[in-house]
Amino acid sequence: MIKSLQNQLVVALGLLVTVIGIVQGVSSYQLSKTGMSALLDMRLEQVAARLRDGLADSLPKNPARGTQDDRDVVAVVWKPDERLPFRTTDPSLHFSRDEKPGFSGVEVNGEHWRIFTRQEPTMTILVAQRSSVRHELTTEAATLTLWPIAVLVPLVWIAVVLVVRRSLRQLKRLGAEVQAIDMGHLQPLPTIGVPAEIAPFVHSINTMIERLAKAIEKERKFIADAAHELRTPLTALQLQADNLAPHIVAGNQERFQELRRGIARSGGLITQLLRLARADAPMEGAPLARVDLAEVVTGAVADVLPLAIARGLDIGAEEMVSAHVRAVETDIGMAVKNLVSNAVRYTPDGGTIDLRMRRDGEMAWVDVIDTGPGIDEALLPRVFDRFFRANPDIEGSGLGLSIVKAIAARYGGDVTLRNRGDGGSGIVASIGFPVEKVDKNVAAAATAPA
Ligand SMILES: Nc1ncnc2c1ncn2[C@@H]1O[C@H](COP(=O)(O)OP(=O)(O)OP(=O)(O)O)[C@@H](O)[C@H]1O
Ligand SMILES: [Mg+2]
């Protein structure tokens, strides 16, 4: 079954053209054959007329046998009272003088002939032509009429393919745009220049996108509000616990500390939820700055350095490149920091964490490479899911990478996580942002001496 609309149109139109071509070819072949036959008949009639008008007398009396070309017409003239023909262009052929007047077909010397007989009071005239020669001539002429069709049909096929492709190009472009729609990119489809047949379709998709965006925004707001509301009682709870601490008897200390850790964990979860809701929020009106990515990287390393030293982790940034991103500075900082803190959290004591920067066309990337256990390949596709944790033994809310992904999407960037392919275990977490396009005039003015 052909599923592509383009193929369906091309095949349908192409077949239609071919059928028209065949019908046209067959009919013009037949018509030209009939026409040619009529012309040849007319020639026989004309020759007979000329013979009657005196040409018979000027024919040679005894033509040498076999001197006549096969393709020529044969003429025989009889006078009323003579048995033998008065004149014949080929004496080896014995036609009967009693054929009925007009056109008919006879068999002479094993060959089929088309003859025209004319009975005059003074003479009987017979003009004949070999049927095989007539067939040859008519077929030749009819075949010539097929040439234009034979050339035109393939040309029309090519034209059909080109025209259909051209008409469907817009549909393909729309398809690509529909495919690019996801939670982080809910832009309506462009309606300018869309063909009238597709416009209602685009309009319904846009209405759906609008509804979807509203629903998502509602959900996001609910999460943000819920997290915000939960924060106040939790802070109060934490204060109460702090106040209670000196009064807890020694025997209950352990259970009390467990309670405080639980409160702290809940606090961490609420903070991450709030961050995710903020990262998912539309960016309307947020002040954008020119963020130096290298500075963000060194800042993230500095932040975790005390913890890393305490755990004997060797952390360092190398291969820095100069790249700037137009963004809210805290967003970029949080994204890189989340990747670095994952590396610190999941790499066992004494491991190594390297941060590297690289440029790839319009994108600037930060790679965070650790020597931890890595992630099971089967679980890897799920690490960006909310609340997903590949290693439940180590504490975490499972929201860090979702936050990173939301931030990357918000600036047209991307984030990837893969196991190191160089023999050792560990993760390569990479985040890339499109670098800021610097207006050359502005840059020149900025560097010009005052
Ligand atoms: N560098 C890493 N090495 C090994 N596992 C990792 C690494 N980074 C992430 N993971 C796995 O991916 C899961 C999801 O990470 P994510 O950052 O989203 O959540 P989290 O670290 O558990 O919690 P949060 O970051 O919200 O405090 C983690 O639970 C962990 O199992
Ligand atoms: Mg994390």
mmCIF file of N, CA and C and ligand atoms in Angstrom, residues 272 342-343 345-346 370 374-375 383 388-391 396-401 427, ligand 1:
data_model
loop_
_atom_site.group_PDB
_atom_site.id
_atom_site.type_symbol
_atom_site.label_atom_id
_atom_site.label_comp_id
_atom_site.label_asym_id
_atom_site.label_seq_id
_atom_site.Cartn_x
_atom_site.Cartn_y
_atom_site.Cartn_z
ATOM 1 N N GLN A 272 13.706 22.029 44.771
ATOM 2 C CA GLN A 272 13.887 21.543 43.393
ATOM 3 C C GLN A 272 12.595 21.715 42.580
ATOM 4 N N ASN A 342 25.847 16.460 40.309
ATOM 5 C CA ASN A 342 25.591 15.036 40.054
ATOM 6 C C ASN A 342 26.910 14.267 40.015
ATOM 7 N N ALA A 343 27.892 14.822 39.295
ATOM 8 C CA ALA A 343 29.187 14.143 39.186
ATOM 9 C C ALA A 343 29.793 13.960 40.579
ATOM 10 N N ARG A 345 28.188 13.949 43.456
ATOM 11 C CA ARG A 345 27.364 13.079 44.293
ATOM 12 C C ARG A 345 27.537 11.607 43.947
ATOM 13 N N TYR A 346 27.632 11.306 42.647
ATOM 14 C CA TYR A 346 27.618 9.884 42.255
ATOM 15 C C TYR A 346 28.999 9.288 42.021
ATOM 16 N N ASP A 370 33.013 12.227 34.662
ATOM 17 C CA ASP A 370 33.398 11.689 35.974
ATOM 18 C C ASP A 370 33.880 10.247 35.877
ATOM 19 N N GLY A 374 28.749 5.211 36.355
ATOM 20 C CA GLY A 374 27.974 5.316 35.112
ATOM 21 C C GLY A 374 26.531 4.920 35.354
ATOM 22 N N ILE A 375 25.765 4.798 34.301
ATOM 23 C CA ILE A 375 24.334 4.450 34.406
ATOM 24 C C ILE A 375 24.048 3.288 33.450
ATOM 25 N N VAL A 383 16.724 9.137 32.376
ATOM 26 C CA VAL A 383 17.279 10.020 33.414
ATOM 27 C C VAL A 383 16.718 11.437 33.394
ATOM 28 N N PHE A 388 12.865 10.543 38.332
ATOM 29 C CA PHE A 388 13.537 9.268 38.052
ATOM 30 C C PHE A 388 14.924 9.270 38.683
ATOM 31 N N ARG A 389 15.197 8.203 39.421
ATOM 32 C CA ARG A 389 16.529 8.046 40.010
ATOM 33 C C ARG A 389 17.045 6.662 39.662
ATOM 34 N N ALA A 390 18.246 6.645 39.050
ATOM 35 C CA ALA A 390 18.800 5.366 38.619
ATOM 36 C C ALA A 390 19.393 4.613 39.800
ATOM 37 N N ASN A 391 19.806 5.357 40.827
ATOM 38 C CA ASN A 391 20.462 4.724 41.978
ATOM 39 C C ASN A 391 19.775 5.152 43.271
ATOM 40 N N GLY A 396 18.493 11.805 46.616
ATOM 41 C CA GLY A 396 18.293 12.829 45.581
ATOM 42 C C GLY A 396 16.818 12.885 45.267
ATOM 43 N N SER A 397 16.390 13.999 44.662
ATOM 44 C CA SER A 397 14.952 14.117 44.387
ATOM 45 C C SER A 397 14.603 13.629 42.992
ATOM 46 N N GLY A 398 15.600 13.436 42.136
ATOM 47 C CA GLY A 398 15.327 12.991 40.764
ATOM 48 C C GLY A 398 14.795 14.099 39.870
ATOM 49 N N LEU A 399 15.041 15.360 40.287
ATOM 50 C CA LEU A 399 14.531 16.480 39.481
ATOM 51 C C LEU A 399 15.639 17.298 38.817
ATOM 52 N N GLY A 400 16.879 17.078 39.283
ATOM 53 C CA GLY A 400 18.007 17.906 38.805
ATOM 54 C C GLY A 400 18.113 17.935 37.287
ATOM 55 N N LEU A 401 18.107 16.764 36.654
ATOM 56 C CA LEU A 401 18.298 16.715 35.200
ATOM 57 C C LEU A 401 17.078 17.264 34.445
ATOM 58 N N ILE A 427 30.357 8.907 33.640
ATOM 59 C CA ILE A 427 29.356 9.581 32.802
ATOM 60 C C ILE A 427 29.974 10.799 32.126
HETATM 61 N N1 LIG B 1 27.118 11.563 36.919
HETATM 62 C C1 LIG B 1 26.273 10.588 37.238
HETATM 63 N N2 LIG B 1 26.719 9.337 37.531
HETATM 64 C C2 LIG B 1 25.851 8.350 37.806
HETATM 65 N N3 LIG B 1 24.513 8.495 37.854
HETATM 66 C C3 LIG B 1 24.008 9.708 37.581
HETATM 67 C C4 LIG B 1 24.849 10.818 37.248
HETATM 68 N N4 LIG B 1 24.059 11.891 37.024
HETATM 69 C C5 LIG B 1 22.789 11.473 37.205
HETATM 70 N N5 LIG B 1 22.747 10.172 37.552
HETATM 71 C C6 LIG B 1 21.534 9.347 37.799
HETATM 72 O O1 LIG B 1 20.428 9.993 37.224
HETATM 73 C C7 LIG B 1 19.402 10.206 38.194
HETATM 74 C C8 LIG B 1 18.680 11.504 37.903
HETATM 75 O O2 LIG B 1 19.539 12.602 38.183
HETATM 76 P P1 LIG B 1 18.933 13.973 38.673
HETATM 77 O O3 LIG B 1 20.020 14.951 38.766
HETATM 78 O O4 LIG B 1 17.785 14.292 37.790
HETATM 79 O O5 LIG B 1 18.308 13.636 40.065
HETATM 80 P P2 LIG B 1 19.035 13.464 41.442
HETATM 81 O O6 LIG B 1 20.480 13.750 41.338
HETATM 82 O O7 LIG B 1 18.646 12.097 41.938
HETATM 83 O O8 LIG B 1 18.301 14.518 42.343
HETATM 84 P P3 LIG B 1 18.480 16.101 42.376
HETATM 85 O O9 LIG B 1 19.490 16.431 41.335
HETATM 86 O O10 LIG B 1 17.147 16.619 42.044
HETATM 87 O O11 LIG B 1 18.895 16.417 43.728
HETATM 88 C C9 LIG B 1 20.125 10.201 39.514
HETATM 89 O O12 LIG B 1 19.257 9.765 40.528
HETATM 90 C C10 LIG B 1 21.260 9.211 39.273
HETATM 91 O O13 LIG B 1 20.834 7.906 39.548
#
